[in-house]
């Protein structure tokens, strides 16, 4: 058995307790000064102060890791990404800088549809290679679990290809990948006005194959004006649930369409984006136990107003934060950017942001029993920051502070700060 003992962490963030954390609970990250963690193989077996755990271990049997001067915390869970895609859309970013809107670019044939052809044309090997590279960048930021969506194929073969690539990468790469089927991501010209038929095809042709090969555990849809309306989205989500998929929804991003209320009605695990969520929608998500997943780097990239994260927490919601990494609306997976936006523009405390990026992110991908906190029995997914306190995270703005990443008990990333 491999035995490792981390001791003398200046601040040990455990995020222990209820999962997900709602409202005021989000500020409680279970911080331990001079903290220590005992790891056996891939699991955490004890967490406490160094003084307490020193009494439990015979240091001669352990690989001792001195964390003096460091912050030690759970690996981040990036619970919303579209990281498998072909091609790039840098031209669209430059058009937006000149004043075009995301939706106007989409309406003239750009946007999500512009990623479909290069994703269809890419071989599985090419998608694997690009995907692996992106996973390596995630790991450097301390991300140890990521959610990834299909949705750039919009035909059966390409949707399955995207999901198979993620399944293979999950087996090969240290970062754990949770897979989501997002067939109804956009409406191709040939399906315009026939959205319900497109959804029927997803439900009757594509999704049974996804189930057969166990390629995705979540189903998601882009519910938006001029994309999929509330009625079609409700039908899709209700049917997907009957097939055994857990639900996610891209909701109330550009227009207030009632996606938050729909998420509550269908019992989605999470509703994501929520820039325009109504007060009633926020209350309904809270009461139905839907996690509000906020994607502030997308709002930043699109120059939109941020989702009302402060209000959601004050209302008692469980808020998660994720990157939304994708080739269009948000081509970044920078955790320091998310921290800065959460703290500076969304008026969240650093404790709330940490909860949103760890245990609540884990709950948003239904992994809160395995990852997202440092507690006995959980997977040893642990990040070391170079500095001694969580307060350096927003303060050393935009800088990646990650020094070491442990995944399932093994050191998988280390950076020498010289
Ligand atoms: O979450 N809003 C819909 N889907 C993605 C955008 C994907 C893209 O632009 O390629 C999102 O922002
Ligand atoms: Fe998205």
Short mmCIF file of C-alpha atoms and ligand atoms in Angstrom, two decimals:
data_model
loop_
_atom_site.label_atom_id
_atom_site.label_comp_id
_atom_site.label_asym_id
_atom_site.label_seq_id
_atom_site.Cartn_x
_atom_site.Cartn_y
_atom_site.Cartn_z
CA UNK A 1 0.00 0.00 0.00
CA UNK A 2 1.23 3.48 -0.85
CA UNK A 3 1.13 5.70 2.22
CA UNK A 4 1.56 9.47 2.04
CA UNK A 5 1.32 12.01 4.83
CA UNK A 6 0.87 15.72 4.08
CA UNK A 7 1.62 17.87 7.11
CA UNK A 8 2.05 21.48 8.19
CA UNK A 9 -0.21 23.00 5.53
CA UNK A 10 -0.49 26.65 6.52
CA UNK A 11 -4.14 26.49 5.53
CA UNK A 12 -5.93 23.25 4.77
CA UNK A 13 -9.25 23.75 2.99
CA UNK A 14 -11.45 20.69 3.53
CA UNK A 15 -14.88 21.85 2.21
CA UNK A 16 -16.27 19.08 4.41
CA UNK A 17 -19.89 18.74 5.46
CA UNK A 18 -23.08 18.90 3.48
CA UNK A 19 -22.97 18.63 -0.30
CA UNK A 20 -23.91 20.71 -2.09
CA UNK A 21 -23.57 23.71 0.18
CA UNK A 22 -26.45 26.18 0.01
CA UNK A 23 -26.59 29.89 0.77
CA UNK A 24 -24.70 30.76 3.95
CA UNK A 25 -23.13 27.28 4.16
CA UNK A 26 -21.06 28.20 1.11
CA UNK A 27 -18.86 30.44 3.24
CA UNK A 28 -17.88 27.51 5.48
CA UNK A 29 -14.93 25.79 3.82
CA UNK A 30 -13.81 23.87 6.93
CA UNK A 31 -10.45 25.61 7.10
CA UNK A 32 -7.77 24.04 9.34
CA UNK A 33 -4.60 25.93 10.26
CA UNK A 34 -1.43 23.80 10.29
CA UNK A 35 -3.43 21.06 8.60
CA UNK A 36 -2.56 17.50 7.70
CA UNK A 37 -3.93 14.71 5.50
CA UNK A 38 -3.22 10.99 5.53
CA UNK A 39 -3.52 9.16 2.19
CA UNK A 40 -3.57 5.39 1.63
CA UNK A 41 -3.31 4.52 -2.05
CA UNK A 42 -5.93 6.65 -3.84
CA UNK A 43 -8.00 7.53 -0.76
CA UNK A 44 -7.95 10.04 2.06
CA UNK A 45 -8.06 8.27 5.42
CA UNK A 46 -7.72 11.16 7.88
CA UNK A 47 -7.78 14.95 7.96
CA UNK A 48 -6.95 17.20 10.91
CA UNK A 49 -4.28 19.38 12.46
CA UNK A 50 -0.67 18.24 12.21
CA UNK A 51 -0.63 17.86 15.98
CA UNK A 52 -3.63 15.52 15.89
CA UNK A 53 -2.49 13.38 12.98
CA UNK A 54 1.14 13.16 14.14
CA UNK A 55 -0.22 11.01 16.97
CA UNK A 56 -1.87 8.63 14.49
CA UNK A 57 1.02 7.91 12.13
CA UNK A 58 4.36 6.25 12.38
CA UNK A 59 6.21 8.64 10.05
CA UNK A 60 8.75 5.93 9.13
CA UNK A 61 5.97 4.13 7.23
CA UNK A 62 4.98 7.20 5.25
CA UNK A 63 6.23 9.36 2.45
CA UNK A 64 6.01 12.67 4.31
CA UNK A 65 5.15 15.77 2.27
CA UNK A 66 5.97 19.03 3.99
CA UNK A 67 3.38 21.69 3.09
CA UNK A 68 4.83 24.49 5.20
CA UNK A 69 3.90 27.84 3.68
CA UNK A 70 1.35 26.30 1.32
CA UNK A 71 -2.42 26.25 1.00
CA UNK A 72 -3.72 22.71 0.48
CA UNK A 73 -7.20 22.20 -0.95
CA UNK A 74 -9.45 19.82 -2.91
CA UNK A 75 -8.82 19.55 -6.66
CA UNK A 76 -11.11 21.83 -8.65
CA UNK A 77 -14.14 20.40 -10.44
CA UNK A 78 -14.83 22.21 -13.72
CA UNK A 79 -18.47 21.17 -14.08
CA UNK A 80 -19.31 22.70 -17.48
CA UNK A 81 -17.09 22.54 -20.57
CA UNK A 82 -17.26 21.77 -24.28
CA UNK A 83 -13.58 20.84 -24.57
CA UNK A 84 -13.79 18.36 -27.47
CA UNK A 85 -14.16 20.24 -30.74
CA UNK A 86 -12.50 20.76 -34.12
CA UNK A 87 -11.29 24.12 -35.45
CA UNK A 88 -11.28 27.54 -33.81
CA UNK A 89 -13.38 30.71 -34.10
CA UNK A 90 -10.88 33.49 -33.36
CA UNK A 91 -12.48 35.55 -36.18
CA UNK A 92 -15.75 35.67 -34.22
CA UNK A 93 -13.97 37.00 -31.16
CA UNK A 94 -12.51 39.84 -33.21
CA UNK A 95 -15.96 40.60 -34.70
CA UNK A 96 -17.42 40.77 -31.20
CA UNK A 97 -14.69 43.18 -30.17
CA UNK A 98 -15.94 45.42 -32.99
CA UNK A 99 -19.52 45.28 -31.70
CA UNK A 100 -21.16 42.16 -33.16
CA UNK A 101 -23.22 40.14 -30.70
CA UNK A 102 -22.92 36.39 -30.08
CA UNK A 103 -26.47 35.78 -31.32
CA UNK A 104 -26.11 37.94 -34.45
CA UNK A 105 -23.01 35.94 -35.44
CA UNK A 106 -24.97 32.76 -34.81
CA UNK A 107 -27.89 33.98 -36.91
CA UNK A 108 -25.64 34.56 -39.92
CA UNK A 109 -24.21 31.06 -39.83
CA UNK A 110 -21.38 31.43 -37.36
CA UNK A 111 -21.45 30.40 -33.73
CA UNK A 112 -21.95 26.78 -32.73
CA UNK A 113 -22.84 25.74 -36.31
CA UNK A 114 -19.45 26.97 -37.52
CA UNK A 115 -17.76 24.39 -35.29
CA UNK A 116 -19.84 21.53 -36.68
CA UNK A 117 -17.98 21.02 -39.98
CA UNK A 118 -14.45 20.99 -38.47
CA UNK A 119 -15.66 18.65 -35.71
CA UNK A 120 -17.26 16.30 -38.22
CA UNK A 121 -14.09 16.36 -40.33
CA UNK A 122 -11.69 15.76 -37.44
CA UNK A 123 -10.60 12.17 -36.93
CA UNK A 124 -10.95 10.53 -33.54
CA UNK A 125 -7.15 10.70 -33.22
CA UNK A 126 -7.08 14.43 -33.93
CA UNK A 127 -9.80 15.08 -31.34
CA UNK A 128 -7.93 12.86 -28.84
CA UNK A 129 -4.71 14.81 -29.34
CA UNK A 130 -6.37 18.22 -28.96
CA UNK A 131 -8.41 16.95 -26.02
CA UNK A 132 -5.35 15.60 -24.23
CA UNK A 133 -3.56 18.89 -24.64
CA UNK A 134 -6.54 20.77 -23.17
CA UNK A 135 -6.71 18.33 -20.26
CA UNK A 136 -3.03 19.00 -19.53
CA UNK A 137 -3.76 22.74 -19.38
CA UNK A 138 -6.64 22.02 -16.96
CA UNK A 139 -4.40 19.97 -14.71
CA UNK A 140 -1.93 22.86 -14.47
CA UNK A 141 -4.78 24.94 -13.03
CA UNK A 142 -5.55 22.25 -10.44
CA UNK A 143 -8.62 20.84 -12.17
CA UNK A 144 -8.89 17.13 -11.32
CA UNK A 145 -12.45 16.44 -12.57
CA UNK A 146 -14.07 17.95 -15.64
CA UNK A 147 -17.42 17.67 -17.32
CA UNK A 148 -17.37 17.56 -21.14
CA UNK A 149 -20.26 17.81 -23.59
CA UNK A 150 -20.90 16.60 -27.10
CA UNK A 151 -22.92 18.97 -29.31
CA UNK A 152 -20.65 19.89 -32.20
CA UNK A 153 -21.71 17.01 -34.42
CA UNK A 154 -25.44 17.24 -34.53
CA UNK A 155 -25.37 14.02 -36.46
CA UNK A 156 -25.27 10.64 -34.84
CA UNK A 157 -21.73 9.64 -35.85
CA UNK A 158 -20.06 12.85 -34.73
CA UNK A 159 -21.93 13.05 -31.44
CA UNK A 160 -20.88 9.49 -30.64
CA UNK A 161 -17.32 10.28 -31.79
CA UNK A 162 -17.04 13.20 -29.38
CA UNK A 163 -18.32 11.09 -26.49
CA UNK A 164 -16.08 8.12 -27.33
CA UNK A 165 -13.06 10.41 -27.43
CA UNK A 166 -13.91 11.63 -23.92
CA UNK A 167 -14.42 8.07 -22.71
CA UNK A 168 -10.98 7.07 -24.01
CA UNK A 169 -9.33 10.18 -22.59
CA UNK A 170 -10.92 9.43 -19.22
CA UNK A 171 -9.19 6.04 -19.24
CA UNK A 172 -5.86 7.51 -20.35
CA UNK A 173 -5.55 10.85 -18.56
CA UNK A 174 -5.41 11.60 -14.82
CA UNK A 175 -8.26 14.15 -15.02
CA UNK A 176 -11.63 12.39 -14.50
CA UNK A 177 -14.16 13.18 -17.23
CA UNK A 178 -17.93 13.23 -16.72
CA UNK A 179 -19.71 13.02 -20.07
CA UNK A 180 -22.84 14.87 -21.16
CA UNK A 181 -24.88 14.40 -24.34
CA UNK A 182 -25.77 17.79 -25.87
CA UNK A 183 -27.30 16.83 -29.22
CA UNK A 184 -29.74 19.79 -29.14
CA UNK A 185 -27.00 22.40 -28.95
CA UNK A 186 -28.04 24.41 -31.97
CA UNK A 187 -30.37 24.28 -34.96
CA UNK A 188 -28.67 23.60 -38.28
CA UNK A 189 -30.28 25.33 -41.31
CA UNK A 190 -31.80 22.04 -42.53
CA UNK A 191 -33.66 21.67 -39.20
CA UNK A 192 -34.93 25.26 -38.93
CA UNK A 193 -38.66 25.13 -38.14
CA UNK A 194 -38.39 21.38 -37.49
CA UNK A 195 -36.85 21.58 -34.02
CA UNK A 196 -39.31 19.06 -32.53
CA UNK A 197 -38.43 16.53 -35.24
CA UNK A 198 -34.74 17.07 -34.58
CA UNK A 199 -35.35 16.39 -30.90
CA UNK A 200 -37.35 13.26 -31.75
CA UNK A 201 -34.40 12.03 -33.80
CA UNK A 202 -32.04 12.63 -30.89
CA UNK A 203 -34.35 10.77 -28.52
CA UNK A 204 -35.19 7.85 -30.78
CA UNK A 205 -32.00 7.34 -32.82
CA UNK A 206 -28.96 8.89 -31.17
CA UNK A 207 -29.60 8.65 -27.44
CA UNK A 208 -30.37 4.91 -27.37
CA UNK A 209 -26.89 4.39 -28.90
CA UNK A 210 -25.37 6.71 -26.30
CA UNK A 211 -26.99 4.59 -23.59
CA UNK A 212 -26.00 1.31 -25.20
CA UNK A 213 -22.30 2.24 -25.15
CA UNK A 214 -22.61 4.01 -21.79
CA UNK A 215 -21.22 7.17 -23.37
CA UNK A 216 -22.96 9.83 -21.28
CA UNK A 217 -24.71 10.09 -17.94
CA UNK A 218 -26.16 13.59 -18.43
CA UNK A 219 -28.37 15.09 -21.15
CA UNK A 220 -28.27 18.83 -21.81
CA UNK A 221 -29.95 21.33 -24.17
CA UNK A 222 -29.40 24.96 -25.23
CA UNK A 223 -32.75 26.53 -24.30
CA UNK A 224 -32.65 30.00 -25.81
CA UNK A 225 -34.60 32.37 -28.01
CA UNK A 226 -34.09 31.30 -31.65
CA UNK A 227 -32.55 28.00 -30.54
CA UNK A 228 -34.75 25.53 -28.56
CA UNK A 229 -37.91 26.92 -26.95
CA UNK A 230 -39.28 26.00 -23.55
CA UNK A 231 -41.88 23.52 -24.85
CA UNK A 232 -39.42 21.53 -26.96
CA UNK A 233 -36.80 21.68 -24.19
CA UNK A 234 -39.30 20.40 -21.62
CA UNK A 235 -40.26 17.54 -23.91
CA UNK A 236 -36.60 16.62 -24.54
CA UNK A 237 -35.60 16.77 -20.89
CA UNK A 238 -38.64 14.83 -19.69
CA UNK A 239 -38.04 12.06 -22.24
CA UNK A 240 -34.29 12.00 -21.55
CA UNK A 241 -35.01 11.56 -17.86
CA UNK A 242 -37.29 8.59 -18.64
CA UNK A 243 -34.34 7.06 -20.53
CA UNK A 244 -32.20 7.33 -17.40
CA UNK A 245 -30.18 10.47 -18.16
CA UNK A 246 -29.54 13.01 -15.43
CA UNK A 247 -30.33 16.50 -16.61
CA UNK A 248 -28.53 19.76 -17.27
CA UNK A 249 -29.76 22.81 -19.14
CA UNK A 250 -28.19 25.90 -20.71
CA UNK A 251 -30.74 28.34 -19.31
CA UNK A 252 -31.57 32.03 -19.37
CA UNK A 253 -28.22 33.00 -20.91
CA UNK A 254 -29.08 35.72 -23.42
CA UNK A 255 -32.86 36.14 -22.92
CA UNK A 256 -35.07 35.43 -19.95
CA UNK A 257 -36.99 32.49 -21.34
CA UNK A 258 -37.95 30.61 -18.17
CA UNK A 259 -35.14 28.04 -18.34
CA UNK A 260 -34.54 28.29 -14.59
CA UNK A 261 -38.17 27.47 -13.86
CA UNK A 262 -37.98 24.62 -16.37
CA UNK A 263 -34.89 23.24 -14.63
CA UNK A 264 -36.86 23.19 -11.36
CA UNK A 265 -39.90 21.56 -13.02
CA UNK A 266 -37.96 18.71 -14.61
CA UNK A 267 -35.64 18.17 -11.62
CA UNK A 268 -32.38 19.02 -13.38
CA UNK A 269 -29.17 18.43 -11.43
CA UNK A 270 -27.96 21.85 -12.59
CA UNK A 271 -29.05 24.86 -14.63
CA UNK A 272 -26.15 26.68 -16.22
CA UNK A 273 -25.38 30.28 -17.31
CA UNK A 274 -28.45 31.99 -15.69
CA UNK A 275 -27.36 35.53 -16.54
CA UNK A 276 -31.01 36.50 -16.98
CA UNK A 277 -32.63 34.18 -14.42
CA UNK A 278 -35.78 35.67 -12.87
CA UNK A 279 -36.22 36.08 -9.11
CA UNK A 280 -38.96 33.47 -9.24
CA UNK A 281 -36.69 31.13 -11.20
CA UNK A 282 -33.97 31.53 -8.58
CA UNK A 283 -36.39 30.63 -5.78
CA UNK A 284 -37.74 27.66 -7.71
CA UNK A 285 -34.23 26.31 -8.38
CA UNK A 286 -33.43 26.63 -4.68
CA UNK A 287 -36.61 24.83 -3.63
CA UNK A 288 -36.16 22.07 -6.20
CA UNK A 289 -32.49 21.52 -5.27
CA UNK A 290 -31.16 22.54 -8.70
CA UNK A 291 -27.53 23.70 -8.61
CA UNK A 292 -27.04 27.12 -10.20
CA UNK A 293 -23.89 26.80 -12.28
CA UNK A 294 -22.43 30.17 -13.19
CA UNK A 295 -19.97 30.68 -16.03
CA UNK A 296 -18.52 34.14 -15.46
CA UNK A 297 -15.73 33.82 -18.03
CA UNK A 298 -18.44 33.52 -20.71
CA UNK A 299 -20.20 36.67 -19.51
CA UNK A 300 -16.77 38.35 -19.48
CA UNK A 301 -15.89 37.19 -23.02
CA UNK A 302 -19.31 38.21 -24.36
CA UNK A 303 -19.30 41.54 -22.46
CA UNK A 304 -22.58 40.55 -20.80
CA UNK A 305 -23.66 41.32 -17.26
CA UNK A 306 -22.69 38.64 -14.76
CA UNK A 307 -25.23 36.19 -13.39
CA UNK A 308 -26.67 37.33 -10.04
CA UNK A 309 -24.49 35.01 -7.94
CA UNK A 310 -24.69 37.17 -4.80
CA UNK A 311 -28.47 37.25 -4.94
CA UNK A 312 -28.63 33.49 -5.53
CA UNK A 313 -26.48 32.76 -2.49
CA UNK A 314 -28.44 35.23 -0.35
CA UNK A 315 -31.63 33.45 -1.46
CA UNK A 316 -30.16 30.13 -0.31
CA UNK A 317 -29.20 28.54 -3.64
CA UNK A 318 -26.30 26.12 -4.15
CA UNK A 319 -24.00 27.91 -6.61
CA UNK A 320 -21.24 26.27 -8.66
CA UNK A 321 -18.77 28.06 -10.92
CA UNK A 322 -17.33 26.51 -14.08
CA UNK A 323 -15.30 27.61 -17.10
CA UNK A 324 -17.58 26.74 -20.09
CA UNK A 325 -14.39 26.17 -22.12
CA UNK A 326 -15.51 26.10 -25.76
CA UNK A 327 -14.29 27.45 -29.13
CA UNK A 328 -16.87 30.25 -29.34
CA UNK A 329 -18.36 32.09 -26.39
CA UNK A 330 -15.49 31.35 -24.00
CA UNK A 331 -12.13 29.93 -25.03
CA UNK A 332 -10.56 29.84 -21.60
CA UNK A 333 -10.32 27.39 -18.74
CA UNK A 334 -8.48 29.75 -16.45
CA UNK A 335 -9.33 29.10 -12.81
CA UNK A 336 -7.60 32.34 -11.67
CA UNK A 337 -9.84 34.28 -14.05
CA UNK A 338 -12.93 32.61 -12.55
CA UNK A 339 -11.70 33.44 -9.05
CA UNK A 340 -11.12 37.07 -9.99
CA UNK A 341 -14.52 37.46 -11.66
CA UNK A 342 -16.34 35.69 -8.82
CA UNK A 343 -14.74 37.80 -6.11
CA UNK A 344 -14.42 41.15 -7.85
CA UNK A 345 -17.49 41.34 -10.08
CA UNK A 346 -19.96 38.89 -8.58
CA UNK A 347 -19.36 39.99 -4.99
CA UNK A 348 -18.70 36.49 -3.75
CA UNK A 349 -16.21 35.88 -0.96
CA UNK A 350 -13.18 33.74 -1.76
CA UNK A 351 -14.65 31.05 0.51
CA UNK A 352 -17.86 31.00 -1.56
CA UNK A 353 -15.87 30.87 -4.79
CA UNK A 354 -13.82 27.93 -3.49
CA UNK A 355 -17.02 26.07 -2.54
CA UNK A 356 -18.43 26.82 -6.01
CA UNK A 357 -15.31 25.39 -7.68
CA UNK A 358 -14.98 22.28 -5.50
CA UNK A 359 -17.81 20.59 -3.60
CA UNK A 360 -20.65 22.35 -5.42
CA UNK A 361 -19.00 21.65 -8.77
CA UNK A 362 -18.72 18.01 -7.70
CA UNK A 363 -22.44 17.98 -6.83
CA UNK A 364 -23.24 19.52 -10.23
CA UNK A 365 -21.72 16.42 -11.88
CA UNK A 366 -23.15 14.05 -9.27
CA UNK A 367 -19.71 13.21 -7.84
CA UNK A 368 -20.02 14.85 -4.42
CA UNK A 369 -19.68 11.45 -2.73
CA UNK A 370 -16.26 10.89 -4.37
CA UNK A 371 -14.53 14.25 -4.93
CA UNK A 372 -14.85 17.97 -4.10
CA UNK A 373 -13.76 17.86 -0.46
CA UNK A 374 -10.95 16.48 1.66
CA UNK A 375 -12.63 13.98 3.94
CA UNK A 376 -11.93 10.37 4.95
CA UNK A 377 -13.14 7.97 2.26
CA UNK A 378 -12.89 10.46 -0.57
CA UNK A 379 -10.57 10.24 -3.56
CA UNK A 380 -7.21 11.88 -2.79
CA UNK A 381 -7.48 14.71 -5.36
CA UNK A 382 -5.46 17.47 -3.77
CA UNK A 383 -3.99 20.79 -4.90
CA UNK A 384 -1.11 22.69 -3.28
CA UNK A 385 -0.88 26.45 -3.81
CA UNK A 386 2.42 28.25 -3.56
CA UNK A 387 1.14 30.75 -1.00
CA UNK A 388 0.08 30.23 2.63
CA UNK A 389 -3.50 31.48 2.46
CA UNK A 390 -6.62 31.28 0.28
CA UNK A 391 -6.65 35.07 0.26
CA UNK A 392 -3.75 35.05 -2.22
CA UNK A 393 -6.13 33.57 -4.80
CA UNK A 394 -8.02 36.78 -5.66
CA UNK A 395 -5.18 39.02 -4.46
CA UNK A 396 -2.47 37.66 -6.80
CA UNK A 397 -4.97 38.37 -9.57
CA UNK A 398 -4.99 36.21 -12.65
CA UNK A 399 -1.89 34.27 -11.60
CA UNK A 400 -1.94 30.49 -11.47
CA UNK A 401 -0.79 29.66 -7.93
CA UNK A 402 -0.88 25.88 -8.34
CA UNK A 403 2.38 24.19 -7.40
CA UNK A 404 1.47 20.51 -7.06
CA UNK A 405 -1.52 18.38 -8.03
CA UNK A 406 -2.19 14.97 -6.52
CA UNK A 407 -4.75 12.81 -8.33
CA UNK A 408 -5.96 9.57 -6.74
CA UNK A 409 -2.99 9.72 -4.37
CA UNK A 410 -0.34 10.19 -7.09
CA UNK A 411 1.55 13.39 -7.86
CA UNK A 412 0.56 14.16 -11.45
CA UNK A 413 1.77 17.76 -11.76
CA UNK A 414 4.50 19.78 -10.09
CA UNK A 415 5.92 23.15 -10.91
CA UNK A 416 9.21 24.44 -9.50
CA UNK A 417 8.80 28.14 -8.63
CA UNK A 418 12.19 29.56 -9.47
O1 LIG B 1 -22.32 27.36 -23.16
N1 LIG B 1 -24.54 28.68 -25.13
C1 LIG B 1 -24.40 27.61 -25.73
N2 LIG B 1 -23.32 26.82 -25.81
C2 LIG B 1 -22.01 27.23 -25.45
C3 LIG B 1 -21.34 27.98 -26.54
C4 LIG B 1 -20.69 27.10 -27.47
C5 LIG B 1 -20.05 27.79 -28.63
O2 LIG B 1 -20.17 29.03 -28.80
O3 LIG B 1 -19.40 27.04 -29.36
C6 LIG B 1 -21.99 27.99 -24.14
O4 LIG B 1 -21.65 29.18 -24.09
FE1 LIG B 2 -21.95 25.70 -22.37
#
